[in-house]
GROMACS .gro file of C-alpha atoms in nm:
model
  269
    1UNK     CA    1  -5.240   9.990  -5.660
    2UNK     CA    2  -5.574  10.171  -5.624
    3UNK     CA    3  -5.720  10.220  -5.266
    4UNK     CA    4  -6.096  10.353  -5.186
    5UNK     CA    5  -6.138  10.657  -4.943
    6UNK     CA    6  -6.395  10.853  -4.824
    7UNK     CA    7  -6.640  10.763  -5.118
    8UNK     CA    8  -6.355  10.835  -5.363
    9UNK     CA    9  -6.144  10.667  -5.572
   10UNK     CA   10  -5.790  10.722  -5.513
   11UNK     CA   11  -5.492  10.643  -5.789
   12UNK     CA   12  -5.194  10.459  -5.730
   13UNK     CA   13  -4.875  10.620  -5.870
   14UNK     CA   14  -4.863  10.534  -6.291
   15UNK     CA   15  -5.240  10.508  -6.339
   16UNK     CA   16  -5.354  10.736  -6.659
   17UNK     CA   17  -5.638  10.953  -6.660
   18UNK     CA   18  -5.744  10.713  -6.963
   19UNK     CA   19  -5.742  10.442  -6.704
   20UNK     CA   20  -6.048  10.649  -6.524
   21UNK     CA   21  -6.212  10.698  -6.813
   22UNK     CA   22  -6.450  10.398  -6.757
   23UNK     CA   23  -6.556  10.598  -6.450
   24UNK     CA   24  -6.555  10.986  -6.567
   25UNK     CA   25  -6.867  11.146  -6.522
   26UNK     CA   26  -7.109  11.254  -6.747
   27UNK     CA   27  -7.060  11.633  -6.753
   28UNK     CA   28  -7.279  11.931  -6.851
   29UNK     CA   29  -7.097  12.231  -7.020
   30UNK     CA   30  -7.350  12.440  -7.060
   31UNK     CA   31  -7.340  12.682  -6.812
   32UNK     CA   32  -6.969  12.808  -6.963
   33UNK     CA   33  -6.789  12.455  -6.933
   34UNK     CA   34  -6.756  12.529  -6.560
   35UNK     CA   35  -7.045  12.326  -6.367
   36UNK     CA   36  -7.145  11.970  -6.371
   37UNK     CA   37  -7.506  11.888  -6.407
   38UNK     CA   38  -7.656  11.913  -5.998
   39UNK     CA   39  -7.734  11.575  -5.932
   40UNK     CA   40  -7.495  11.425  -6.208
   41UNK     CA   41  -7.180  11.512  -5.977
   42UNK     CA   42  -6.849  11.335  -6.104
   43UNK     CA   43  -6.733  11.024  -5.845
   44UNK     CA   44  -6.450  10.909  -6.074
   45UNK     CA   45  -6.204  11.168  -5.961
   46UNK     CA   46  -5.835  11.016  -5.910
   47UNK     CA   47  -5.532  11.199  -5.727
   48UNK     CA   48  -5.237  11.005  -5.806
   49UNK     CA   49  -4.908  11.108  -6.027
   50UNK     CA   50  -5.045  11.131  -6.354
   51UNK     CA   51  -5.242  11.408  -6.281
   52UNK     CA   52  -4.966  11.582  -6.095
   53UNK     CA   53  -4.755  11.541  -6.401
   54UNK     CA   54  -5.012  11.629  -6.667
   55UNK     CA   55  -5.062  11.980  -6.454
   56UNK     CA   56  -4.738  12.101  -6.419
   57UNK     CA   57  -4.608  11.986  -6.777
   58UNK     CA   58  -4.947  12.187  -6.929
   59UNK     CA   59  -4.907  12.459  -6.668
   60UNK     CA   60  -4.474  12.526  -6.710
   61UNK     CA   61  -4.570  12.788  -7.027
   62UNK     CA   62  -4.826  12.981  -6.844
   63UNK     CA   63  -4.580  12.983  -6.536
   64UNK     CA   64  -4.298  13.084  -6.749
   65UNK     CA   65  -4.517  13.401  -6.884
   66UNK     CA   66  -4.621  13.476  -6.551
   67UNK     CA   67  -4.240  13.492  -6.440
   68UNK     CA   68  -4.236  13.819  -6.645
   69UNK     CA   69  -4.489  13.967  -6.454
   70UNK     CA   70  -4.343  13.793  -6.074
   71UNK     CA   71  -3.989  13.997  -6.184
   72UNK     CA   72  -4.186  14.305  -6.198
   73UNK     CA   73  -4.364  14.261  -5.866
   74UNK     CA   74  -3.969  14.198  -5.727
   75UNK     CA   75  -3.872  14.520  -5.898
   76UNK     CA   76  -4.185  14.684  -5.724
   77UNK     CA   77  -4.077  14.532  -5.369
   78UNK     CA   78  -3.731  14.647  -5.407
   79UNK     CA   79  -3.830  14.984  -5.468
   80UNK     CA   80  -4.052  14.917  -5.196
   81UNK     CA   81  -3.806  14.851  -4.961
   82UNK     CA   82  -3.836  14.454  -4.899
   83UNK     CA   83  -3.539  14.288  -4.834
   84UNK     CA   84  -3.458  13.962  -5.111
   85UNK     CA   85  -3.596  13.714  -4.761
   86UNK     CA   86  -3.938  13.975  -4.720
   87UNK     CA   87  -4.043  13.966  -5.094
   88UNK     CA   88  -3.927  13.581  -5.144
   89UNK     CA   89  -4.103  13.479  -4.825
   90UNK     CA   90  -4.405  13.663  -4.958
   91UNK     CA   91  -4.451  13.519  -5.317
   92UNK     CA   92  -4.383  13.163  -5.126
   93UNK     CA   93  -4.648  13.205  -4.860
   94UNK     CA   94  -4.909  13.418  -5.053
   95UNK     CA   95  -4.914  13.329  -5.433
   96UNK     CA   96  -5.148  13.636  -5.585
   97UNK     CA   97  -4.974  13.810  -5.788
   98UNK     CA   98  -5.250  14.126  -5.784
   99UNK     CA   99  -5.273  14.105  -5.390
  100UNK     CA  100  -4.879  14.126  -5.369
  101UNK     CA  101  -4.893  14.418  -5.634
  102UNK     CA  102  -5.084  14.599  -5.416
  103UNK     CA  103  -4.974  14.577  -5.072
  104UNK     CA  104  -4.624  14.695  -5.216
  105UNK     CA  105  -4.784  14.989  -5.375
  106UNK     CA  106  -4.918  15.085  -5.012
  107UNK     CA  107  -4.609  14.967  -4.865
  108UNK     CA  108  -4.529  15.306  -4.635
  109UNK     CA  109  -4.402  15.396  -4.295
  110UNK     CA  110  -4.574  15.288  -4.066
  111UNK     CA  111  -4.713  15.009  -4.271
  112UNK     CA  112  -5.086  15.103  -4.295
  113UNK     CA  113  -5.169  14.710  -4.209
  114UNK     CA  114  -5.549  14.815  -4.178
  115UNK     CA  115  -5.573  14.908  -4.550
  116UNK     CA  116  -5.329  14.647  -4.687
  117UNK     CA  117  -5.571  14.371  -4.516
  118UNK     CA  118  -5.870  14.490  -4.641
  119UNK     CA  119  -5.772  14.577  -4.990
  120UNK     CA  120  -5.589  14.178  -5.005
  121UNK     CA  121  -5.935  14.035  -4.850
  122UNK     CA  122  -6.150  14.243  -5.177
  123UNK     CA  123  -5.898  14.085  -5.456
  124UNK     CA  124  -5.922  13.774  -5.316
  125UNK     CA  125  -6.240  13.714  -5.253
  126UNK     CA  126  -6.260  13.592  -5.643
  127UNK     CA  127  -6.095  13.236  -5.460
  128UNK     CA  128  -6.400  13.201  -5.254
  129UNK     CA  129  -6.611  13.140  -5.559
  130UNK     CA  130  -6.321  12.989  -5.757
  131UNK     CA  131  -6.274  12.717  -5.487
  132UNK     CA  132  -6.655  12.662  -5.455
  133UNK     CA  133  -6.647  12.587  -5.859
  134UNK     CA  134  -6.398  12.300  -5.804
  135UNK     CA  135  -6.632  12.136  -5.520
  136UNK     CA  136  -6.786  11.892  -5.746
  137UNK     CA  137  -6.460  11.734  -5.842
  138UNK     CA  138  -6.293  11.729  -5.486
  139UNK     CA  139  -6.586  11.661  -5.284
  140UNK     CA  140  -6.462  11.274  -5.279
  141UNK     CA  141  -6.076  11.360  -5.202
  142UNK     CA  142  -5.906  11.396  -4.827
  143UNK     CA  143  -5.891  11.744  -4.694
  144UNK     CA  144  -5.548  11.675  -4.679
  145UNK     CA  145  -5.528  11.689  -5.077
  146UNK     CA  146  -5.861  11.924  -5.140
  147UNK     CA  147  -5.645  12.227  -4.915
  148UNK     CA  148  -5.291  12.104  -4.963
  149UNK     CA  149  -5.408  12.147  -5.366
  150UNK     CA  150  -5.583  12.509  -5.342
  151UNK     CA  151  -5.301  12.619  -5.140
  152UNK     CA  152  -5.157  12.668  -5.448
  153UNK     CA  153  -5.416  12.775  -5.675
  154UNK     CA  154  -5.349  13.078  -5.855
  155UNK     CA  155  -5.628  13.241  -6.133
  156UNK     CA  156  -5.397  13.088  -6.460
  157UNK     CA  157  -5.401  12.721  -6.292
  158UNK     CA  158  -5.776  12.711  -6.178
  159UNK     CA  159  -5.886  12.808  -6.548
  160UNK     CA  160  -5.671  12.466  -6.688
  161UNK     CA  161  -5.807  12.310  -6.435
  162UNK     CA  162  -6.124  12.335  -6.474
  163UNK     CA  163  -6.079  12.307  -6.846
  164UNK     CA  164  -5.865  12.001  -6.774
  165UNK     CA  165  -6.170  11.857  -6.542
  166UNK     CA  166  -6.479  11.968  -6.720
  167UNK     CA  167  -6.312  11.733  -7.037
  168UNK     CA  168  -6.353  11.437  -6.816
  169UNK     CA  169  -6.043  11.344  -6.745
  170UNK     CA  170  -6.127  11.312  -6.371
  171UNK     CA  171  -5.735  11.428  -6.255
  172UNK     CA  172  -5.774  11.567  -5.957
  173UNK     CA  173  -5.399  11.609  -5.873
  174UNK     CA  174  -5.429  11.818  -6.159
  175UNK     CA  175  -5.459  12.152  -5.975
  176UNK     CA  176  -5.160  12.059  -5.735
  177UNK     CA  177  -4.916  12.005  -6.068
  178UNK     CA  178  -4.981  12.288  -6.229
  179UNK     CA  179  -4.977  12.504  -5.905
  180UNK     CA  180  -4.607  12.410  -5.820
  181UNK     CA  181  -4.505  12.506  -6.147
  182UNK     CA  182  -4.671  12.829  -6.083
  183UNK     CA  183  -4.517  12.842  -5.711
  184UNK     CA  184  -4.159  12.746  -5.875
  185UNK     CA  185  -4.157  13.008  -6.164
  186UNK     CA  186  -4.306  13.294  -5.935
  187UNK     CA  187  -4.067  13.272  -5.626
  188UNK     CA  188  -3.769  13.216  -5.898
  189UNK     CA  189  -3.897  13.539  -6.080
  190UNK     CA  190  -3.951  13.768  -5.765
  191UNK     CA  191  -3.551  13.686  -5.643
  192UNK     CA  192  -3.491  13.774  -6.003
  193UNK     CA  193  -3.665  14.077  -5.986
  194UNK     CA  194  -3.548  14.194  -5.670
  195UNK     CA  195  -3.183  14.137  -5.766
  196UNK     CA  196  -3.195  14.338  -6.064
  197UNK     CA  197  -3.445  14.581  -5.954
  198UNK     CA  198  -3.199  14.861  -5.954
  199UNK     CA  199  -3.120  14.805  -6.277
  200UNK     CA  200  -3.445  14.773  -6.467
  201UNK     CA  201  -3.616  15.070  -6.281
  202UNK     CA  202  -3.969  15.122  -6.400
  203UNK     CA  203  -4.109  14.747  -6.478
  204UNK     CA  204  -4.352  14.912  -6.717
  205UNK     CA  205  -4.010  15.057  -6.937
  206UNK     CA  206  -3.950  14.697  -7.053
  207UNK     CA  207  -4.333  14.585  -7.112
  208UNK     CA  208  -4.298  14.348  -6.860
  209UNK     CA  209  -4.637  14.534  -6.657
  210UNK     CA  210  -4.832  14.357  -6.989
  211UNK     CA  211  -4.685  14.008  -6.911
  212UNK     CA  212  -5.015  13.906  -6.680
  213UNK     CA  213  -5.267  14.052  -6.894
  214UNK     CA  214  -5.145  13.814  -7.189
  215UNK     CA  215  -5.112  13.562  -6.995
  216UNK     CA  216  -5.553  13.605  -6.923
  217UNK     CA  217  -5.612  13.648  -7.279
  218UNK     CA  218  -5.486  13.365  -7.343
  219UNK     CA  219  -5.656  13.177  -7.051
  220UNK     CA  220  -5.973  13.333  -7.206
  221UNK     CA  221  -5.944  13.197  -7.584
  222UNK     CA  222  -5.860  12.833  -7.396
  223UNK     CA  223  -6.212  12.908  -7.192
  224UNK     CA  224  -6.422  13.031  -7.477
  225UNK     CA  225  -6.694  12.795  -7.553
  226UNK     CA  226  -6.868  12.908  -7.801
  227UNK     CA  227  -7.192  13.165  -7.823
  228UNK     CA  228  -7.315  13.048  -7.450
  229UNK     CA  229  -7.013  13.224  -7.370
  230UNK     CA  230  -7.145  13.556  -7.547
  231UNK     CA  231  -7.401  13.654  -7.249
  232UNK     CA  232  -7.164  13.606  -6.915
  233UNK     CA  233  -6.925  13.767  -7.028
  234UNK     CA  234  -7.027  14.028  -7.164
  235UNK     CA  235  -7.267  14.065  -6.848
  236UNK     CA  236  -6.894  14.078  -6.665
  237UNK     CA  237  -6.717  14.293  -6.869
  238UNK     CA  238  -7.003  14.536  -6.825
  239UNK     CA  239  -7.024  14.504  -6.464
  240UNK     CA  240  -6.658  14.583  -6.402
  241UNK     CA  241  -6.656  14.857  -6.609
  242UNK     CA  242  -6.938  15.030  -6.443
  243UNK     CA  243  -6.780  14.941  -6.067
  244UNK     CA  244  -6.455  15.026  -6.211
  245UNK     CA  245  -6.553  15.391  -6.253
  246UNK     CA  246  -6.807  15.404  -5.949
  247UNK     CA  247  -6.572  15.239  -5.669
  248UNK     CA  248  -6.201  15.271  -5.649
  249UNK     CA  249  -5.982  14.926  -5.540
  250UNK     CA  250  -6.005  14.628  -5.695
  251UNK     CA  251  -6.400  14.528  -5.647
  252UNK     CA  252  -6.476  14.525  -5.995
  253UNK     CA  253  -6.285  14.217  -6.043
  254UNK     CA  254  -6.526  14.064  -5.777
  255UNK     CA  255  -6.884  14.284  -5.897
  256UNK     CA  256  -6.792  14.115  -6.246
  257UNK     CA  257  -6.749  13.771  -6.185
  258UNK     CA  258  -7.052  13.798  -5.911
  259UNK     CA  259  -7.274  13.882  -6.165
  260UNK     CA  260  -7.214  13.690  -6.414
  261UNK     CA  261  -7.246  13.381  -6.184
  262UNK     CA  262  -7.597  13.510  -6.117
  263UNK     CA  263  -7.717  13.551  -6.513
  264UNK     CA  264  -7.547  13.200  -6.515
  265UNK     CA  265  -7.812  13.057  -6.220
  266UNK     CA  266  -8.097  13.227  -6.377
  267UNK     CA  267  -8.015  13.084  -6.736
  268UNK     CA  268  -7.991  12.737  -6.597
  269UNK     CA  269  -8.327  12.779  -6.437
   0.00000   0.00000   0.00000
């Protein structure tokens, strides 16, 4: 059973993202395979279980990789002196696995809750922009599903998602699949790596410190699309190697993808 709501077309449980295909929007990839054309905006966007199941069942390996790199921010936390309930209730209510990283590595007493906040606020202001990219797509959904979906968004499920949208397949429960599997492996991995954290010691002993940045190489061979490609990123790798050595923290993650969204602008113009 389909329903109509706010401008949007909503799936009933069962309908295939083939089934939308009648409807999916002519899309522009151009610009990196990120944006739609402006004025071309997809309204064939469906939310239904499909989508929900195609996410998590694409998402589960990327989770599962991540898992290595969620037991090493449990061994961190239990060297930090979380409790198993602190560090779970963490990775349950936050998600970032950088953000967490790093508020453990200033965990002290007293808690310096001044410098934990604003470090957390410069990693994550990546989301801002990340969310704004998935605006063409959700624009039609209930805020009910647009927030109750990027409360789970995580850097490895945006890029399939996007990927996963900008092919036309108009899922939007898409994002919400793949971030439970994401939720599911990295709470199950940080009470794993709490409970053996006295026993593996130093995470970076084992490898498992390397375990996120596979995981983003292999997010960026999925997102490579072809020589457009060439001039953002190098434009970002640039960037946050300059920031890198000029500011300490995490802002070249942001001065990176900030300017490469601006070459992007001024190439589609």
């Amino acid at each position: 059973m389909t329903s109509r709501r706010d401008g949007g077309r909503i799936a009933g449980d069962g309908e295939s993202a083939g089934e939308a295909g009648s409807e999916s929007p002519s899309q522009s990839v151009e610009s990196g395979g990120i944006e739609p054309d402006e004025g071309d905006e997809p309204d064939g966007v469906t939310f239904g279980w499909s989508g929900l199941r195609a996410g998590f069942v694409t998402c589960a390996p990327v989770a599962l990789g991540v898992a290595g790199y969620g037991i090493a921010f449990g061994v961190l936390a239990d060297r930090a002196g979380l409790s198993l309930a602190e560090a779970t209730l963490m990775s349950a209510v936050v998600l970032a696995g950088a953000s967490q990283i790093i508020a453990v590595e200033l965990w002290a007493d007293p808690i310096p809750a001044a410098a934990i906040v604003l470090a957390v606020f410069a990693v994550n202001l990546r989301y801002s922009l990340m969310g704004a990219a998935l605006r063409p797509w959700f624009r039609t959904l209930s805020p009910a599903k647009v927030y109750g979906s990027l409360f789970f968004m995580a850097d490895e499920n945006w890029a399939l998602t996007m990927r996963d949208l900008t092919s036309g397949s108009g899922r939007g429960a898409f994002l919400l699949g793949s971030g439970l599997a994401m939720w599911l492996f990295w709470v199950a991995s940080t009470v794993a790596g709490v409970a053996v954290g006295g026993v593996v010691g130093d995470p970076a002993r084992l490898g498992l410190d390397y375990a996120l940045v596979a995981v983003f190489v292999a997010l960026a061979v999925e997102l490579w699309d072809g020589s457009s490609s060439i001039v953002p990123w190098t434009v970002a790798l640039g960037t946050a190697l300059v920031t890198a050595q000029l500011l300490s923290g995490q802002w070249h993650v942001l001065a990176g993808g900030g300017a490469a969204a601006v070459v992007e602008v001024i190439r589609s113009d």
